[in-house]
mmCIF file of C-alpha atoms and ligand atoms in Angstrom:
data_model
loop_
_atom_site.group_PDB
_atom_site.id
_atom_site.type_symbol
_atom_site.label_atom_id
_atom_site.label_comp_id
_atom_site.label_asym_id
_atom_site.label_seq_id
_atom_site.Cartn_x
_atom_site.Cartn_y
_atom_site.Cartn_z
ATOM 1 C CA MET A 389 66.233 163.873 110.030
ATOM 2 C CA THR A 390 65.845 161.802 107.277
ATOM 3 C CA ILE A 391 66.857 158.253 107.755
ATOM 4 C CA LEU A 392 67.537 156.042 104.587
ATOM 5 C CA VAL A 393 66.826 152.450 105.400
ATOM 6 C CA THR A 394 68.407 149.953 102.684
ATOM 7 C CA GLY A 395 67.292 146.343 102.288
ATOM 8 C CA ALA A 396 63.723 147.525 103.670
ATOM 9 C CA THR A 397 62.358 144.463 101.994
ATOM 10 C CA GLY A 398 64.612 142.185 104.104
ATOM 11 C CA ASN A 399 63.899 140.548 107.312
ATOM 12 C CA VAL A 400 65.337 142.997 109.580
ATOM 13 C CA GLY A 401 64.730 146.216 107.325
ATOM 14 C CA ARG A 402 61.398 146.020 107.243
ATOM 15 C CA HIS A 403 60.801 146.128 111.136
ATOM 16 C CA VAL A 404 63.668 148.962 110.844
ATOM 17 C CA VAL A 405 61.379 150.935 108.980
ATOM 18 C CA ASP A 406 58.054 150.077 110.935
ATOM 19 C CA LEU A 407 59.470 151.020 114.166
ATOM 20 C CA LEU A 408 61.155 154.387 112.384
ATOM 21 C CA VAL A 409 57.796 155.268 111.767
ATOM 22 C CA ARG A 410 56.367 154.609 114.883
ATOM 23 C CA ALA A 411 58.725 157.015 116.244
ATOM 24 C CA GLY A 412 57.654 159.649 114.170
ATOM 25 C CA ALA A 413 61.184 159.454 112.141
ATOM 26 C CA ASP A 414 61.431 160.860 108.372
ATOM 27 C CA VAL A 415 62.070 157.405 106.504
ATOM 28 C CA ARG A 416 63.246 156.860 103.165
ATOM 29 C CA ALA A 417 63.392 153.230 102.129
ATOM 30 C CA THR A 418 65.524 152.221 99.305
ATOM 31 C CA SER A 419 65.042 148.309 97.461
ATOM 32 C CA ARG A 420 66.415 147.098 93.721
ATOM 33 C CA ASN A 421 62.504 146.708 93.198
ATOM 34 C CA PRO A 422 60.723 149.465 94.997
ATOM 35 C CA GLU A 423 57.266 147.464 93.338
ATOM 36 C CA SER A 424 57.600 144.798 95.734
ATOM 37 C CA LEU A 425 57.746 147.235 98.748
ATOM 38 C CA ASP A 426 54.334 147.458 100.715
ATOM 39 C CA LEU A 427 54.865 150.196 103.209
ATOM 40 C CA PRO A 428 53.072 153.302 104.922
ATOM 41 C CA ALA A 429 52.140 155.752 102.748
ATOM 42 C CA GLU A 430 54.776 158.149 104.712
ATOM 43 C CA VAL A 431 57.574 156.251 103.672
ATOM 44 C CA ASP A 432 59.438 157.844 100.805
ATOM 45 C CA VAL A 433 60.433 154.892 98.454
ATOM 46 C CA ARG A 434 63.611 154.471 95.865
ATOM 47 C CA ARG A 435 65.121 152.441 93.442
ATOM 48 C CA ALA A 436 68.956 151.808 94.454
ATOM 49 C CA ASP A 437 71.344 149.197 94.086
ATOM 50 C CA LEU A 438 74.641 148.708 96.783
ATOM 51 C CA THR A 439 76.457 147.220 93.970
ATOM 52 C CA ASP A 440 75.982 150.607 91.647
ATOM 53 C CA PRO A 441 76.430 153.586 94.039
ATOM 54 C CA LYS A 442 75.650 156.237 91.418
ATOM 55 C CA THR A 443 72.142 154.823 92.299
ATOM 56 C CA PHE A 444 72.211 156.248 95.720
ATOM 57 C CA GLU A 445 73.543 159.663 94.954
ATOM 58 C CA GLN A 446 69.983 161.015 94.600
ATOM 59 C CA ALA A 447 68.387 159.019 97.349
ATOM 60 C CA LEU A 448 71.293 159.961 99.917
ATOM 61 C CA GLN A 449 70.545 163.886 99.445
ATOM 62 C CA GLY A 450 68.987 165.286 102.789
ATOM 63 C CA VAL A 451 69.802 162.200 105.075
ATOM 64 C CA GLU A 452 71.793 161.946 108.298
ATOM 65 C CA LYS A 453 71.420 159.024 108.801
ATOM 66 C CA ILE A 454 71.573 155.525 107.029
ATOM 67 C CA PHE A 455 70.669 151.678 107.720
ATOM 68 C CA LEU A 456 72.654 149.327 105.297
ATOM 69 C CA TYR A 457 73.024 145.749 104.532
ATOM 70 C CA ASN A 458 75.658 144.095 103.658
ATOM 71 C CA GLN A 459 77.503 144.406 100.602
ATOM 72 C CA PRO A 460 80.631 144.795 99.917
ATOM 73 C CA ALA A 461 80.551 145.586 95.974
ATOM 74 C CA GLY A 462 80.453 148.995 95.585
ATOM 75 C CA ILE A 463 80.540 149.788 99.350
ATOM 76 C CA ASP A 464 83.424 152.307 98.926
ATOM 77 C CA GLY A 465 81.568 154.344 96.159
ATOM 78 C CA VAL A 466 78.595 154.187 98.811
ATOM 79 C CA MET A 467 80.066 155.421 101.232
ATOM 80 C CA ALA A 468 81.723 158.376 99.369
ATOM 81 C CA ALA A 469 78.494 159.163 98.261
ATOM 82 C CA ALA A 470 77.036 159.208 101.682
ATOM 83 C CA LYS A 471 79.781 161.474 103.043
ATOM 84 C CA ALA A 472 79.561 163.837 99.786
ATOM 85 C CA ALA A 473 75.599 164.061 100.723
ATOM 86 C CA GLY A 474 76.401 164.952 104.621
ATOM 87 C CA VAL A 475 75.179 161.982 106.299
ATOM 88 C CA GLU A 476 76.585 161.591 109.540
ATOM 89 C CA HIS A 477 75.921 158.076 111.236
ATOM 90 C CA ALA A 478 76.103 154.594 109.275
ATOM 91 C CA VAL A 479 74.239 151.795 111.093
ATOM 92 C CA LEU A 480 75.706 148.356 109.268
ATOM 93 C CA LEU A 481 73.340 144.692 109.630
ATOM 94 C CA SER A 482 76.753 142.827 110.245
ATOM 95 C CA SER A 483 77.418 139.626 111.753
ATOM 96 C CA LEU A 484 78.751 137.872 114.509
ATOM 97 C CA ALA A 485 81.213 135.943 112.112
ATOM 98 C CA ALA A 486 82.974 139.445 111.570
ATOM 99 C CA ALA A 487 84.519 138.821 114.943
ATOM 100 C CA GLY A 488 84.478 135.210 114.428
ATOM 101 C CA ARG A 489 86.941 131.868 115.227
ATOM 102 C CA ASP A 490 87.505 131.934 111.342
ATOM 103 C CA PRO A 491 88.315 135.353 109.844
ATOM 104 C CA ASP A 492 89.240 133.479 106.572
ATOM 105 C CA HIS A 493 85.812 132.346 106.170
ATOM 106 C CA TRP A 494 84.180 133.658 103.570
ATOM 107 C CA ILE A 495 80.992 135.377 105.482
ATOM 108 C CA ALA A 496 83.582 137.028 108.023
ATOM 109 C CA ARG A 497 85.719 138.546 104.902
ATOM 110 C CA TRP A 498 82.392 139.318 103.471
ATOM 111 C CA HIS A 499 81.144 141.606 106.336
ATOM 112 C CA ARG A 500 84.724 142.692 107.411
ATOM 113 C CA ALA A 501 84.946 143.888 103.763
ATOM 114 C CA VAL A 502 82.221 146.095 104.704
ATOM 115 C CA GLU A 503 82.803 147.245 107.951
ATOM 116 C CA GLU A 504 86.516 148.397 107.222
ATOM 117 C CA SER A 505 85.032 150.702 104.434
ATOM 118 C CA ILE A 506 82.763 152.203 107.156
ATOM 119 C CA GLU A 507 85.510 152.373 109.362
ATOM 120 C CA ARG A 508 87.280 154.527 106.801
ATOM 121 C CA SER A 509 84.397 156.612 105.557
ATOM 122 C CA GLY A 510 84.818 159.340 108.095
ATOM 123 C CA LEU A 511 81.342 158.850 108.994
ATOM 124 C CA SER A 512 80.452 157.559 113.040
ATOM 125 C CA TRP A 513 79.119 154.081 113.012
ATOM 126 C CA THR A 514 77.771 151.374 114.577
ATOM 127 C CA PHE A 515 77.830 147.616 113.864
ATOM 128 C CA VAL A 516 74.917 145.232 114.483
ATOM 129 C CA ARG A 517 76.627 141.704 114.811
ATOM 130 C CA PRO A 518 73.703 138.990 115.525
ATOM 131 C CA GLY A 519 74.210 135.266 115.326
ATOM 132 C CA PRO A 520 72.162 133.100 113.577
ATOM 133 C CA PHE A 521 68.558 134.336 112.309
ATOM 134 C CA ALA A 522 65.527 132.416 114.280
ATOM 135 C CA VAL A 523 63.963 133.314 110.739
ATOM 136 C CA ASN A 524 66.242 130.852 109.044
ATOM 137 C CA SER A 525 64.001 128.108 110.437
ATOM 138 C CA LEU A 526 61.372 129.034 107.441
ATOM 139 C CA LEU A 527 63.014 126.626 105.667
ATOM 140 C CA TRP A 528 61.374 124.022 107.560
ATOM 141 C CA ALA A 529 58.066 125.672 106.530
ATOM 142 C CA PRO A 530 57.217 123.677 103.312
ATOM 143 C CA SER A 531 57.649 120.305 105.116
ATOM 144 C CA ILE A 532 55.965 121.337 108.430
ATOM 145 C CA ARG A 533 53.355 122.487 106.009
ATOM 146 C CA GLU A 534 53.160 119.266 104.214
ATOM 147 C CA GLY A 535 53.066 117.093 106.900
ATOM 148 C CA ARG A 536 56.243 115.659 106.022
ATOM 149 C CA PRO A 537 58.865 115.021 109.074
ATOM 150 C CA VAL A 538 61.805 118.316 109.392
ATOM 151 C CA ARG A 539 65.200 116.805 108.150
ATOM 152 C CA LEU A 540 67.812 118.656 110.662
ATOM 153 C CA HIS A 541 71.247 118.624 110.039
ATOM 154 C CA TYR A 542 72.302 117.699 113.289
ATOM 155 C CA ALA A 543 69.313 117.839 115.402
ATOM 156 C CA HIS A 544 70.602 117.925 118.542
ATOM 157 C CA SER A 545 72.813 120.830 117.839
ATOM 158 C CA TYR A 546 72.476 123.997 119.984
ATOM 159 C CA LEU A 547 71.912 127.581 118.663
ATOM 160 C CA SER A 548 70.549 130.686 120.394
ATOM 161 C CA SER A 549 68.749 132.059 117.313
ATOM 162 C CA ILE A 550 67.774 135.417 117.187
ATOM 163 C CA HIS A 551 64.299 136.990 116.374
ATOM 164 C CA GLU A 552 64.528 139.538 113.607
ATOM 165 C CA ARG A 553 62.650 142.336 115.630
ATOM 166 C CA ASP A 554 65.125 142.416 118.256
ATOM 167 C CA ILE A 555 67.743 143.209 115.653
ATOM 168 C CA ALA A 556 65.790 145.896 114.126
ATOM 169 C CA GLU A 557 65.052 147.037 117.721
ATOM 170 C CA VAL A 558 68.607 147.718 118.196
ATOM 171 C CA SER A 559 69.663 148.931 114.872
ATOM 172 C CA THR A 560 66.696 151.526 115.720
ATOM 173 C CA CYS A 561 67.989 152.528 118.870
ATOM 174 C CA ALA A 562 71.532 153.024 116.963
ATOM 175 C CA LEU A 563 69.866 155.081 114.540
ATOM 176 C CA LEU A 564 67.267 157.307 116.934
ATOM 177 C CA GLN A 565 69.582 158.091 120.070
ATOM 178 C CA ASP A 566 73.041 159.064 120.586
ATOM 179 C CA GLY A 567 75.715 156.951 122.694
ATOM 180 C CA HIS A 568 76.100 154.132 119.861
ATOM 181 C CA ALA A 569 78.876 155.569 117.892
ATOM 182 C CA GLY A 570 81.861 153.346 117.460
ATOM 183 C CA ALA A 571 80.113 149.954 118.890
ATOM 184 C CA ARG A 572 80.097 146.786 117.965
ATOM 185 C CA TYR A 573 77.209 144.735 119.189
ATOM 186 C CA HIS A 574 77.239 141.134 119.659
ATOM 187 C CA LEU A 575 73.470 139.986 119.461
ATOM 188 C CA THR A 576 72.363 136.371 120.224
ATOM 189 C CA GLY A 577 68.487 135.112 120.800
ATOM 190 C CA GLY A 578 67.146 134.986 124.381
ATOM 191 C CA ASP A 579 67.670 131.064 125.099
ATOM 192 C CA SER A 580 70.022 128.169 123.850
ATOM 193 C CA ILE A 581 68.625 125.213 122.671
ATOM 194 C CA THR A 582 68.789 122.198 119.838
ATOM 195 C CA GLN A 583 67.261 122.693 116.872
ATOM 196 C CA ALA A 584 64.748 119.477 117.711
ATOM 197 C CA GLU A 585 63.631 121.719 120.419
ATOM 198 C CA GLN A 586 62.987 124.325 118.415
ATOM 199 C CA VAL A 587 60.552 122.147 115.956
ATOM 200 C CA ALA A 588 58.831 121.119 119.013
ATOM 201 C CA LEU A 589 57.972 124.790 120.143
ATOM 202 C CA ILE A 590 56.929 125.509 116.171
ATOM 203 C CA GLY A 591 54.833 122.253 117.057
ATOM 204 C CA LYS A 592 53.383 123.753 120.666
ATOM 205 C CA ALA A 593 52.737 127.249 118.555
ATOM 206 C CA ILE A 594 50.512 125.822 115.810
ATOM 207 C CA GLY A 595 49.183 122.985 118.129
ATOM 208 C CA ARG A 596 50.352 119.801 116.135
ATOM 209 C CA GLU A 597 52.908 117.769 117.178
ATOM 210 C CA LEU A 598 56.070 117.511 114.685
ATOM 211 C CA ALA A 599 58.360 114.856 113.448
ATOM 212 C CA PHE A 600 61.976 115.140 112.547
ATOM 213 C CA GLU A 601 64.575 113.206 110.960
ATOM 214 C CA ASP A 602 68.187 113.523 112.343
ATOM 215 C CA VAL A 603 70.512 113.993 109.265
ATOM 216 C CA THR A 604 74.416 113.581 110.077
ATOM 217 C CA GLY A 605 77.502 112.728 108.383
ATOM 218 C CA ASP A 606 77.469 112.546 104.551
ATOM 219 C CA ASP A 607 73.848 112.824 104.304
ATOM 220 C CA ALA A 608 74.160 115.719 105.836
ATOM 221 C CA ARG A 609 77.007 116.870 103.715
ATOM 222 C CA ALA A 610 74.954 115.610 100.608
ATOM 223 C CA GLU A 611 71.997 117.859 101.482
ATOM 224 C CA LEU A 612 74.468 121.134 102.112
ATOM 225 C CA ARG A 613 75.697 120.738 98.819
ATOM 226 C CA ALA A 614 72.598 120.527 96.988
ATOM 227 C CA ARG A 615 71.332 123.266 99.113
ATOM 228 C CA PHE A 616 74.278 125.814 99.070
ATOM 229 C CA GLY A 617 75.698 124.426 95.923
ATOM 230 C CA PRO A 618 73.797 127.354 93.264
ATOM 231 C CA ARG A 619 74.765 129.624 95.924
ATOM 232 C CA LEU A 620 78.419 128.574 96.137
ATOM 233 C CA GLN A 621 78.617 129.219 91.980
ATOM 234 C CA GLU A 622 77.078 132.483 92.195
ATOM 235 C CA LEU A 623 79.814 133.567 94.625
ATOM 236 C CA ILE A 624 82.529 131.934 92.623
ATOM 237 C CA GLN A 625 81.200 134.018 89.929
ATOM 238 C CA GLU A 626 81.074 136.876 91.717
ATOM 239 C CA GLY A 627 84.667 136.505 92.841
ATOM 240 C CA VAL A 628 83.874 136.070 96.516
ATOM 241 C CA ILE A 629 85.228 132.554 96.996
ATOM 242 C CA GLY A 630 87.744 130.554 94.844
ATOM 243 C CA PRO A 631 86.451 127.524 92.792
ATOM 244 C CA THR A 632 88.120 124.810 94.730
ATOM 245 C CA ASP A 633 86.746 126.696 98.188
ATOM 246 C CA PRO A 634 82.783 124.838 98.356
ATOM 247 C CA PRO A 635 83.961 121.491 99.901
ATOM 248 C CA GLY A 636 86.049 123.299 102.743
ATOM 249 C CA ILE A 637 82.967 125.700 103.505
ATOM 250 C CA ILE A 638 80.575 122.559 103.656
ATOM 251 C CA GLU A 639 83.191 120.632 106.006
ATOM 252 C CA THR A 640 83.358 124.242 107.950
ATOM 253 C CA ARG A 641 79.611 124.239 108.479
ATOM 254 C CA ILE A 642 79.750 120.588 109.586
ATOM 255 C CA ARG A 643 82.453 121.271 112.045
ATOM 256 C CA TYR A 644 80.040 124.308 113.683
ATOM 257 C CA TYR A 645 77.233 121.375 113.903
ATOM 258 C CA LEU A 646 79.654 119.018 116.027
ATOM 259 C CA GLU A 647 80.724 121.425 118.120
ATOM 260 C CA ALA A 648 77.350 122.676 118.657
ATOM 261 C CA LEU A 649 76.276 119.189 119.971
ATOM 262 C CA ASP A 650 78.187 120.022 122.929
ATOM 263 C CA GLY A 651 76.199 122.755 124.133
ATOM 264 C CA PRO A 652 74.551 125.586 124.955
ATOM 265 C CA ALA A 653 75.458 128.260 123.034
ATOM 266 C CA GLU A 654 76.153 131.392 123.997
ATOM 267 C CA VAL A 655 73.412 133.558 125.401
ATOM 268 C CA ASP A 656 74.697 137.398 125.124
ATOM 269 C CA GLY A 657 73.337 140.354 127.424
ATOM 270 C CA THR A 658 73.719 143.111 124.743
ATOM 271 C CA VAL A 659 70.079 142.890 123.510
ATOM 272 C CA GLU A 660 68.902 143.593 127.021
ATOM 273 C CA LYS A 661 71.641 146.070 128.102
ATOM 274 C CA ILE A 662 70.220 148.368 124.681
ATOM 275 C CA LEU A 663 66.537 147.381 124.847
ATOM 276 C CA GLY A 664 66.364 147.265 128.903
ATOM 277 C CA LYS A 665 64.207 144.173 128.274
ATOM 278 C CA PRO A 666 65.356 140.365 127.573
ATOM 279 C CA ALA A 667 66.134 139.088 124.265
ATOM 280 C CA ARG A 668 62.964 137.026 122.632
ATOM 281 C CA THR A 669 62.829 133.730 123.169
ATOM 282 C CA PHE A 670 62.777 130.921 120.058
ATOM 283 C CA ALA A 671 58.931 130.295 121.363
ATOM 284 C CA GLU A 672 58.020 133.982 121.087
ATOM 285 C CA TRP A 673 59.418 133.732 117.695
ATOM 286 C CA ALA A 674 57.493 130.826 116.755
ATOM 287 C CA VAL A 675 54.314 132.230 117.918
ATOM 288 C CA ASP A 676 54.858 135.487 116.025
ATOM 289 C CA HIS A 677 55.316 133.377 112.703
ATOM 290 C CA ARG A 678 52.554 130.597 113.174
ATOM 291 C CA ALA A 679 51.191 131.752 110.131
ATOM 292 C CA ASP A 680 54.132 130.977 108.248
ATOM 293 C CA PHE A 681 53.661 127.117 109.281
ATOM 294 C CA THR A 682 49.915 126.679 108.496
ATOM 295 C CA ASN A 683 47.907 126.163 105.559
HETATM 296 N N1 NAP B 2149 70.661 134.545 108.346
HETATM 297 C C1 NAP B 2149 71.307 134.602 109.358
HETATM 298 O O1 NAP B 2149 71.343 133.569 110.012
HETATM 299 C C2 NAP B 2149 72.322 135.541 109.802
HETATM 300 C C3 NAP B 2149 73.255 135.950 110.895
HETATM 301 C C4 NAP B 2149 73.916 136.911 110.655
HETATM 302 C C5 NAP B 2149 74.266 137.792 109.703
HETATM 303 N N2 NAP B 2149 73.203 137.514 108.608
HETATM 304 C C6 NAP B 2149 73.170 138.500 107.617
HETATM 305 O O2 NAP B 2149 72.264 139.805 107.824
HETATM 306 C C7 NAP B 2149 71.838 140.147 106.459
HETATM 307 C C8 NAP B 2149 70.691 139.709 106.127
HETATM 308 O O3 NAP B 2149 70.355 138.534 105.529
HETATM 309 P P1 NAP B 2149 68.899 137.641 105.287
HETATM 310 O O4 NAP B 2149 69.718 136.615 104.667
HETATM 311 O O5 NAP B 2149 68.323 137.965 106.491
HETATM 312 O O6 NAP B 2149 68.631 138.763 104.079
HETATM 313 P P2 NAP B 2149 66.692 139.402 103.588
HETATM 314 O O7 NAP B 2149 66.249 139.703 104.649
HETATM 315 O O8 NAP B 2149 66.669 138.237 102.835
HETATM 316 O O9 NAP B 2149 67.272 140.394 102.732
HETATM 317 C C9 NAP B 2149 68.373 140.693 101.808
HETATM 318 C C10 NAP B 2149 67.704 142.437 101.830
HETATM 319 O O10 NAP B 2149 69.007 142.397 100.964
HETATM 320 C C11 NAP B 2149 68.752 143.717 100.331
HETATM 321 N N3 NAP B 2149 70.000 143.489 98.945
HETATM 322 C C12 NAP B 2149 70.626 142.461 99.056
HETATM 323 N N4 NAP B 2149 71.595 142.948 97.951
HETATM 324 C C13 NAP B 2149 71.341 144.332 97.500
HETATM 325 C C14 NAP B 2149 71.854 145.286 96.829
HETATM 326 N N5 NAP B 2149 73.139 144.931 95.924
HETATM 327 N N6 NAP B 2149 71.772 146.703 96.870
HETATM 328 C C15 NAP B 2149 70.637 146.989 97.550
HETATM 329 N N7 NAP B 2149 70.245 146.056 98.579
HETATM 330 C C16 NAP B 2149 70.361 144.706 98.825
HETATM 331 C C17 NAP B 2149 67.583 143.227 99.884
HETATM 332 O O11 NAP B 2149 67.174 144.259 98.905
HETATM 333 P P3 NAP B 2149 66.035 144.397 97.486
HETATM 334 O O12 NAP B 2149 65.722 142.832 97.495
HETATM 335 O O13 NAP B 2149 64.685 144.831 97.907
HETATM 336 O O14 NAP B 2149 66.939 145.336 96.941
HETATM 337 C C18 NAP B 2149 66.924 142.490 101.092
HETATM 338 O O15 NAP B 2149 65.941 143.678 101.836
HETATM 339 C C19 NAP B 2149 73.010 139.058 105.765
HETATM 340 O O16 NAP B 2149 74.021 140.254 105.112
HETATM 341 C C20 NAP B 2149 73.558 138.029 106.156
HETATM 342 O O17 NAP B 2149 74.791 137.972 106.164
HETATM 343 C C21 NAP B 2149 72.388 136.748 108.583
#
């Protein structure tokens, strides 16, 4: 059985490849830049772009199952190519936002568009819907490495950030085992802590006390605009959001931070139900990523 992993360079996809290889599966991996992939020699590497379905026609030959990154542009064509090639099951790396409180938010629409295409495709499927990734905290790495205080937006807001390895392990179960068809898995990390506590745990992992600054209100708005502005411009160019949407998107983010100050964030038991062990904690993630925070 050949399993195709898209997004094999991604935070989750590279672990999925690793876990499948260890399980003895026949793995094919795709990237838009396959030369950047550093994978075990037994992995069959192909160039393919989810926005250009014809690039998948060859890569899908002989494939039984597929791990998909979320990319709405081209998804109907990719799923048609998968069906034509005889692929049976798709596991999608989706998002908790797809089931979320703001169905009109672009992130919810972006993920639902792909889920709906897969639902229509005639393949069986599993939707893996994680909340915030712990790996987002790598954004703090330059400040920490350079000894500067970490600027946290609403430092005392709670998160249950999930380790990318847990997402990959659940995805791998859905690829290798029966019994996951039609499931929508809501995944969170193993503990609910504040961003300030996350910084302290990174400090503990690297043996250094770390300072942070609590950035709120208009200062947070300005930093969010600077951080996400270029990505929001790209989304306008791609027609995903309208030209007047960015201020509302920034305000929604601020609202989420404010709501999260009341904590705790939800800690869901799905990872443990599937893997038979609790979801990893942020402290475990920080230890696994020590090298990213040190020079
Ligand atoms: N970060 C979070 O907190 C969070 C929470 C919930 C859900 N998610 C979802 O998780 C997914 C991964 O997020 P991430 O930011 O962590 O991504 P990432 O790991 O940085 O990786 C993105 C991957 O997507 C692949 N990709 C992008 N465009 C592609 C295309 N046109 N064709 C083929 N492959 C393409 C890239 O592959 P190549 O560049 O090698 O082609 C890369 O491997 C996203 O869909 C995101 O919405 C993220």
